[in-house]
mmCIF file of C-alpha atoms and ligand atoms in Angstrom:
data_model
loop_
_atom_site.group_PDB
_atom_site.id
_atom_site.type_symbol
_atom_site.label_atom_id
_atom_site.label_comp_id
_atom_site.label_asym_id
_atom_site.label_seq_id
_atom_site.Cartn_x
_atom_site.Cartn_y
_atom_site.Cartn_z
ATOM 1 C CA UNK A 798 27.710 -46.468 16.148
ATOM 2 C CA UNK A 799 27.111 -43.765 13.302
ATOM 3 C CA UNK A 800 23.984 -41.873 13.855
ATOM 4 C CA UNK A 801 22.401 -40.718 10.756
ATOM 5 C CA UNK A 802 19.440 -38.480 10.813
ATOM 6 C CA UNK A 803 17.235 -38.772 7.593
ATOM 7 C CA UNK A 804 14.854 -35.443 7.170
ATOM 8 C CA UNK A 805 12.523 -36.295 4.484
ATOM 9 C CA UNK A 806 11.639 -32.524 2.899
ATOM 10 C CA UNK A 807 7.981 -30.882 3.813
ATOM 11 C CA UNK A 808 4.812 -32.895 5.027
ATOM 12 C CA UNK A 809 1.574 -32.616 6.247
ATOM 13 C CA UNK A 810 0.074 -28.871 5.240
ATOM 14 C CA UNK A 811 3.536 -28.423 3.460
ATOM 15 C CA UNK A 812 3.262 -30.263 0.432
ATOM 16 C CA UNK A 813 6.571 -28.620 -1.191
ATOM 17 C CA UNK A 814 6.647 -28.592 -4.954
ATOM 18 C CA UNK A 815 3.626 -30.194 -6.607
ATOM 19 C CA UNK A 816 3.200 -31.016 -10.305
ATOM 20 C CA UNK A 817 2.233 -33.940 -12.896
ATOM 21 C CA UNK A 818 -0.103 -35.314 -9.932
ATOM 22 C CA UNK A 819 3.255 -35.572 -7.701
ATOM 23 C CA UNK A 820 3.845 -34.140 -4.408
ATOM 24 C CA UNK A 821 7.242 -33.538 -3.112
ATOM 25 C CA UNK A 822 6.448 -34.677 0.682
ATOM 26 C CA UNK A 823 5.151 -37.912 -0.760
ATOM 27 C CA UNK A 824 8.396 -39.100 -2.418
ATOM 28 C CA UNK A 825 10.996 -37.383 0.025
ATOM 29 C CA UNK A 826 9.204 -39.350 2.659
ATOM 30 C CA UNK A 827 9.394 -42.845 0.506
ATOM 31 C CA UNK A 828 12.756 -42.202 -0.478
ATOM 32 C CA UNK A 829 13.619 -41.421 3.160
ATOM 33 C CA UNK A 830 11.854 -44.851 4.494
ATOM 34 C CA UNK A 831 13.644 -46.673 2.105
ATOM 35 C CA UNK A 832 16.536 -45.493 2.853
ATOM 36 C CA UNK A 833 16.386 -45.954 6.747
ATOM 37 C CA UNK A 834 15.437 -49.938 5.781
ATOM 38 C CA UNK A 835 18.467 -50.555 3.753
ATOM 39 C CA UNK A 836 20.766 -48.872 6.367
ATOM 40 C CA UNK A 837 19.512 -50.578 9.307
ATOM 41 C CA UNK A 838 18.742 -53.870 7.027
ATOM 42 C CA UNK A 839 21.941 -54.192 5.716
ATOM 43 C CA UNK A 840 24.619 -52.223 7.960
ATOM 44 C CA UNK A 841 26.160 -52.959 11.332
ATOM 45 C CA UNK A 842 26.948 -49.635 13.611
ATOM 46 C CA UNK A 843 24.595 -47.365 12.285
ATOM 47 C CA UNK A 844 21.743 -45.697 14.160
ATOM 48 C CA UNK A 845 18.815 -43.664 11.962
ATOM 49 C CA UNK A 846 16.392 -41.207 12.986
ATOM 50 C CA UNK A 847 13.971 -39.425 10.859
ATOM 51 C CA UNK A 848 12.409 -36.403 11.305
ATOM 52 C CA UNK A 849 8.978 -37.567 10.224
ATOM 53 C CA UNK A 850 7.779 -40.932 9.387
ATOM 54 C CA UNK A 851 4.270 -40.028 8.289
ATOM 55 C CA UNK A 852 2.679 -37.503 6.669
ATOM 56 C CA UNK A 853 2.765 -34.779 9.020
ATOM 57 C CA UNK A 854 3.724 -30.827 9.554
ATOM 58 C CA UNK A 855 7.063 -30.226 11.091
ATOM 59 C CA UNK A 856 8.955 -26.865 10.976
ATOM 60 C CA UNK A 857 12.503 -26.199 10.061
ATOM 61 C CA UNK A 858 13.824 -25.718 13.728
ATOM 62 C CA UNK A 859 11.823 -28.983 14.950
ATOM 63 C CA UNK A 860 13.764 -30.704 12.628
ATOM 64 C CA UNK A 861 17.434 -29.201 13.182
ATOM 65 C CA UNK A 862 16.396 -29.452 17.125
ATOM 66 C CA UNK A 863 15.774 -33.058 16.838
ATOM 67 C CA UNK A 864 19.016 -33.470 15.016
ATOM 68 C CA UNK A 865 20.927 -31.567 17.305
ATOM 69 C CA UNK A 866 19.840 -33.071 20.682
ATOM 70 C CA UNK A 867 20.018 -36.500 19.456
ATOM 71 C CA UNK A 868 23.953 -35.856 18.683
ATOM 72 C CA UNK A 869 23.644 -37.005 15.066
ATOM 73 C CA UNK A 870 26.786 -37.376 13.073
ATOM 74 C CA UNK A 871 25.014 -36.280 10.018
ATOM 75 C CA UNK A 872 22.075 -34.755 8.834
ATOM 76 C CA UNK A 873 20.821 -35.343 5.256
ATOM 77 C CA UNK A 874 17.432 -33.342 3.963
ATOM 78 C CA UNK A 875 15.783 -35.195 0.915
ATOM 79 C CA UNK A 876 14.013 -32.985 -1.401
ATOM 80 C CA UNK A 877 12.750 -32.820 -5.233
ATOM 81 C CA UNK A 878 13.332 -30.085 -7.121
ATOM 82 C CA UNK A 879 10.879 -27.812 -9.133
ATOM 83 C CA UNK A 880 11.010 -24.474 -11.335
ATOM 84 C CA UNK A 881 12.206 -26.065 -14.593
ATOM 85 C CA UNK A 882 15.085 -28.282 -14.821
ATOM 86 C CA UNK A 883 16.606 -31.695 -14.728
ATOM 87 C CA UNK A 884 18.592 -33.821 -12.933
ATOM 88 C CA UNK A 885 20.552 -34.132 -9.245
ATOM 89 C CA UNK A 886 21.947 -31.573 -7.380
ATOM 90 C CA UNK A 887 23.200 -31.277 -3.662
ATOM 91 C CA UNK A 888 23.958 -28.469 -1.411
ATOM 92 C CA UNK A 889 25.813 -27.859 1.688
ATOM 93 C CA UNK A 890 26.226 -24.608 3.814
ATOM 94 C CA UNK A 891 28.269 -21.671 2.237
ATOM 95 C CA UNK A 892 31.734 -21.601 3.221
ATOM 96 C CA UNK A 893 32.177 -25.108 5.091
ATOM 97 C CA UNK A 894 34.807 -27.122 4.626
ATOM 98 C CA UNK A 895 35.924 -30.732 5.542
ATOM 99 C CA UNK A 896 34.677 -33.273 6.622
ATOM 100 C CA UNK A 897 31.067 -32.009 5.387
ATOM 101 C CA UNK A 898 32.480 -31.279 1.761
ATOM 102 C CA UNK A 899 34.208 -34.851 1.512
ATOM 103 C CA UNK A 900 30.929 -36.391 3.039
ATOM 104 C CA UNK A 901 28.917 -34.597 0.573
ATOM 105 C CA UNK A 902 31.324 -35.471 -2.322
ATOM 106 C CA UNK A 903 30.914 -39.475 -1.239
ATOM 107 C CA UNK A 904 27.147 -38.983 -1.840
ATOM 108 C CA UNK A 905 26.766 -36.709 -4.533
ATOM 109 C CA UNK A 906 29.402 -38.779 -6.580
ATOM 110 C CA UNK A 907 27.767 -42.253 -6.174
ATOM 111 C CA UNK A 908 23.925 -40.769 -6.856
ATOM 112 C CA UNK A 909 25.102 -39.405 -10.115
ATOM 113 C CA UNK A 910 26.865 -42.683 -10.800
ATOM 114 C CA UNK A 911 24.168 -45.046 -10.091
ATOM 115 C CA UNK A 912 20.765 -42.989 -10.637
ATOM 116 C CA UNK A 913 19.965 -41.974 -13.915
ATOM 117 C CA UNK A 914 19.917 -38.405 -13.625
ATOM 118 C CA UNK A 915 21.875 -35.616 -15.297
ATOM 119 C CA UNK A 916 24.469 -34.011 -12.789
ATOM 120 C CA UNK A 917 23.737 -30.426 -11.893
ATOM 121 C CA UNK A 918 26.245 -29.724 -9.888
ATOM 122 C CA UNK A 919 27.607 -29.711 -6.022
ATOM 123 C CA UNK A 920 26.219 -26.162 -4.519
ATOM 124 C CA UNK A 921 26.212 -24.466 -1.549
ATOM 125 C CA UNK A 922 23.328 -22.284 0.045
ATOM 126 C CA UNK A 923 22.305 -20.755 3.128
ATOM 127 C CA UNK A 924 19.459 -22.914 3.867
ATOM 128 C CA UNK A 925 18.041 -23.190 7.549
ATOM 129 C CA UNK A 926 18.575 -26.986 7.864
ATOM 130 C CA UNK A 927 22.185 -26.783 6.924
ATOM 131 C CA UNK A 928 22.892 -23.550 8.903
ATOM 132 C CA UNK A 929 21.026 -24.282 12.085
ATOM 133 C CA UNK A 930 22.387 -28.187 12.224
ATOM 134 C CA UNK A 931 25.255 -28.527 14.451
ATOM 135 C CA UNK A 932 26.769 -31.644 12.635
ATOM 136 C CA UNK A 933 27.929 -31.769 8.762
ATOM 137 C CA UNK A 934 24.829 -31.393 6.580
ATOM 138 C CA UNK A 935 23.384 -31.965 3.170
ATOM 139 C CA UNK A 936 20.563 -31.333 1.468
ATOM 140 C CA UNK A 937 19.842 -33.344 -2.061
ATOM 141 C CA UNK A 938 17.406 -32.536 -4.625
ATOM 142 C CA UNK A 939 16.530 -35.676 -6.719
ATOM 143 C CA UNK A 940 14.985 -34.522 -9.918
ATOM 144 C CA UNK A 941 12.190 -31.785 -10.861
ATOM 145 C CA UNK A 942 8.708 -32.883 -10.320
ATOM 146 C CA UNK A 943 7.523 -30.344 -12.949
ATOM 147 C CA UNK A 944 9.630 -31.724 -15.741
ATOM 148 C CA UNK A 945 7.930 -34.721 -17.400
ATOM 149 C CA UNK A 946 10.949 -36.673 -17.924
ATOM 150 C CA UNK A 947 11.914 -36.570 -14.318
ATOM 151 C CA UNK A 948 8.544 -36.971 -13.127
ATOM 152 C CA UNK A 949 7.976 -40.025 -14.934
ATOM 153 C CA UNK A 950 11.064 -41.585 -13.284
ATOM 154 C CA UNK A 951 9.783 -40.355 -9.728
ATOM 155 C CA UNK A 952 6.610 -42.358 -10.229
ATOM 156 C CA UNK A 953 8.483 -45.391 -10.062
ATOM 157 C CA UNK A 954 9.058 -47.228 -6.913
ATOM 158 C CA UNK A 955 11.952 -49.075 -8.211
ATOM 159 C CA UNK A 956 13.515 -45.589 -9.231
ATOM 160 C CA UNK A 957 12.966 -44.261 -5.955
ATOM 161 C CA UNK A 958 14.795 -47.479 -4.567
ATOM 162 C CA UNK A 959 17.851 -46.793 -6.846
ATOM 163 C CA UNK A 960 17.941 -43.103 -5.134
ATOM 164 C CA UNK A 961 17.414 -44.411 -1.930
ATOM 165 C CA UNK A 962 20.412 -47.326 -2.377
ATOM 166 C CA UNK A 963 22.629 -44.724 -3.910
ATOM 167 C CA UNK A 964 22.183 -42.482 -0.936
ATOM 168 C CA UNK A 965 23.019 -45.683 1.436
ATOM 169 C CA UNK A 966 25.961 -46.611 -0.834
ATOM 170 C CA UNK A 967 27.142 -42.897 -0.550
ATOM 171 C CA UNK A 968 26.877 -43.035 3.197
ATOM 172 C CA UNK A 969 28.817 -46.309 3.594
ATOM 173 C CA UNK A 970 31.693 -44.712 1.952
ATOM 174 C CA UNK A 971 31.295 -41.648 3.834
ATOM 175 C CA UNK A 972 31.571 -43.100 6.817
ATOM 176 C CA UNK A 973 32.649 -46.445 6.360
ATOM 177 C CA UNK A 974 29.592 -48.584 7.205
ATOM 178 C CA UNK A 975 30.565 -52.194 7.628
ATOM 179 C CA UNK A 976 27.850 -54.581 5.681
ATOM 180 C CA UNK A 977 26.062 -57.149 7.782
ATOM 181 C CA UNK A 978 27.562 -60.534 7.163
ATOM 182 C CA UNK A 979 24.720 -62.722 6.272
ATOM 183 C CA UNK A 980 26.582 -65.889 4.861
ATOM 184 C CA UNK A 981 23.297 -67.464 3.824
ATOM 185 C CA UNK A 982 23.535 -70.380 1.278
ATOM 186 C CA UNK A 983 20.816 -70.091 -1.184
ATOM 187 C CA UNK A 984 19.413 -72.308 -3.665
ATOM 188 C CA UNK A 985 18.656 -71.256 -7.356
ATOM 189 C CA UNK A 986 16.318 -73.529 -9.317
ATOM 190 C CA UNK A 987 16.104 -71.422 -12.298
ATOM 191 C CA UNK A 988 16.256 -67.841 -13.645
ATOM 192 C CA UNK A 989 14.180 -66.185 -16.178
ATOM 193 C CA UNK A 990 13.245 -63.095 -18.260
ATOM 194 C CA UNK A 991 9.936 -63.604 -18.391
ATOM 195 C CA UNK A 992 7.797 -63.663 -15.301
ATOM 196 C CA UNK A 993 5.292 -66.490 -16.580
ATOM 197 C CA UNK A 994 8.283 -68.787 -16.992
ATOM 198 C CA UNK A 995 9.187 -68.542 -13.234
ATOM 199 C CA UNK A 996 5.769 -68.764 -12.207
ATOM 200 C CA UNK A 997 5.160 -72.150 -14.314
ATOM 201 C CA UNK A 998 8.615 -73.549 -12.595
ATOM 202 C CA UNK A 999 7.188 -72.300 -9.210
ATOM 203 C CA UNK A 1000 4.023 -74.353 -9.826
ATOM 204 C CA UNK A 1001 5.724 -77.336 -10.681
ATOM 205 C CA UNK A 1002 8.150 -77.436 -7.582
ATOM 206 C CA UNK A 1003 5.329 -76.598 -5.345
ATOM 207 C CA UNK A 1004 3.338 -79.461 -6.726
ATOM 208 C CA UNK A 1005 6.433 -81.773 -5.991
ATOM 209 C CA UNK A 1006 6.551 -80.456 -2.381
ATOM 210 C CA UNK A 1007 9.354 -78.037 -2.390
ATOM 211 C CA UNK A 1008 8.855 -74.474 -1.033
ATOM 212 C CA UNK A 1009 9.787 -72.095 -3.759
ATOM 213 C CA UNK A 1010 9.356 -68.307 -4.238
ATOM 214 C CA UNK A 1011 10.614 -65.488 -6.986
ATOM 215 C CA UNK A 1012 12.856 -62.851 -6.338
ATOM 216 C CA UNK A 1013 13.656 -60.270 -8.909
ATOM 217 C CA UNK A 1014 17.203 -59.456 -9.157
ATOM 218 C CA UNK A 1015 19.060 -57.464 -12.308
ATOM 219 C CA UNK A 1016 16.154 -57.827 -14.330
ATOM 220 C CA UNK A 1017 15.601 -61.413 -13.910
ATOM 221 C CA UNK A 1018 13.127 -63.549 -12.264
ATOM 222 C CA UNK A 1019 14.706 -66.044 -9.916
ATOM 223 C CA UNK A 1020 13.010 -69.048 -8.591
ATOM 224 C CA UNK A 1021 14.659 -69.643 -5.333
ATOM 225 C CA UNK A 1022 14.212 -72.737 -3.286
ATOM 226 C CA UNK A 1023 15.738 -71.645 0.051
ATOM 227 C CA UNK A 1024 18.285 -70.076 2.050
ATOM 228 C CA UNK A 1025 20.570 -71.722 4.944
ATOM 229 C CA UNK A 1026 22.983 -70.783 7.336
ATOM 230 C CA UNK A 1027 24.413 -74.426 6.767
ATOM 231 C CA UNK A 1028 25.936 -75.049 3.338
ATOM 232 C CA UNK A 1029 25.303 -79.022 3.854
ATOM 233 C CA UNK A 1030 21.564 -78.327 3.961
ATOM 234 C CA UNK A 1031 21.961 -76.137 0.892
ATOM 235 C CA UNK A 1032 23.687 -79.025 -0.865
ATOM 236 C CA UNK A 1033 20.899 -81.519 0.419
ATOM 237 C CA UNK A 1034 18.330 -79.306 -1.277
ATOM 238 C CA UNK A 1035 20.117 -79.392 -4.676
ATOM 239 C CA UNK A 1036 20.279 -83.107 -4.681
ATOM 240 C CA UNK A 1037 16.774 -83.482 -3.773
ATOM 241 C CA UNK A 1038 15.902 -80.862 -6.646
ATOM 242 C CA UNK A 1039 18.249 -82.992 -9.215
ATOM 243 C CA UNK A 1040 16.854 -86.240 -8.104
ATOM 244 C CA UNK A 1041 13.148 -84.747 -9.038
ATOM 245 C CA UNK A 1042 14.404 -83.843 -12.466
ATOM 246 C CA UNK A 1043 15.577 -80.109 -11.822
ATOM 247 C CA UNK A 1044 18.972 -78.363 -12.484
ATOM 248 C CA UNK A 1045 20.043 -76.231 -9.180
ATOM 249 C CA UNK A 1046 22.744 -74.842 -7.625
ATOM 250 C CA UNK A 1047 24.266 -73.065 -4.428
ATOM 251 C CA UNK A 1048 25.046 -69.316 -4.362
ATOM 252 C CA UNK A 1049 25.747 -66.568 -1.703
HETATM 253 ZN ZN1 ZN B 2482 11.802 -29.151 -0.771
#
């Protein structure tokens, strides 16, 4: 079991950086909760704790004490930058070596590869949470609230989802996390660039008694008619859809 301690920066009376109507404490919490959900729903063998899961004031030593007494394998502090600038940077404690540096490389490289942020580089600092944690630790600074271009990205939940996912994939690489085996056979009845077209198909299929829903994936509105553990059940549903005059196929 790999124990990941996630520390959403700031909280409660400490807003962190604030600009453009954004508060650092809220964004760090959103990213942290999304990251926790991805780790727990998509990976086996990972256990997650947060220093806070609500808007709450906690001190720096409460954060590091919680991680130390839990015996976390990794401490990940999530922050948003301010002070003029743009993009992503990460910090480890001054003078540390492997495995802290190797873990940092895995996260940093993944984040700058998959998130639309300029790469400000891999940095070191004598930050309290990096110094007082007894396990490898990283602090990520995800964009600037006081730079309009970054703020506009940080306002967008799907962008925050992308930041969370990049952290998750970085952790997967650093700790060789294993993806859960889902093995679901899904039935797709259509995929559209325009939401109205997907909604129209949903209405038609619903009127014919099919239980369908829309999944947004890769910018497409996919009309999904079911998800089954048994391939036979998925094939049967495809046959029923075809009989009703609709094209459909099974995918995993
Ligand atoms: Zn901060």
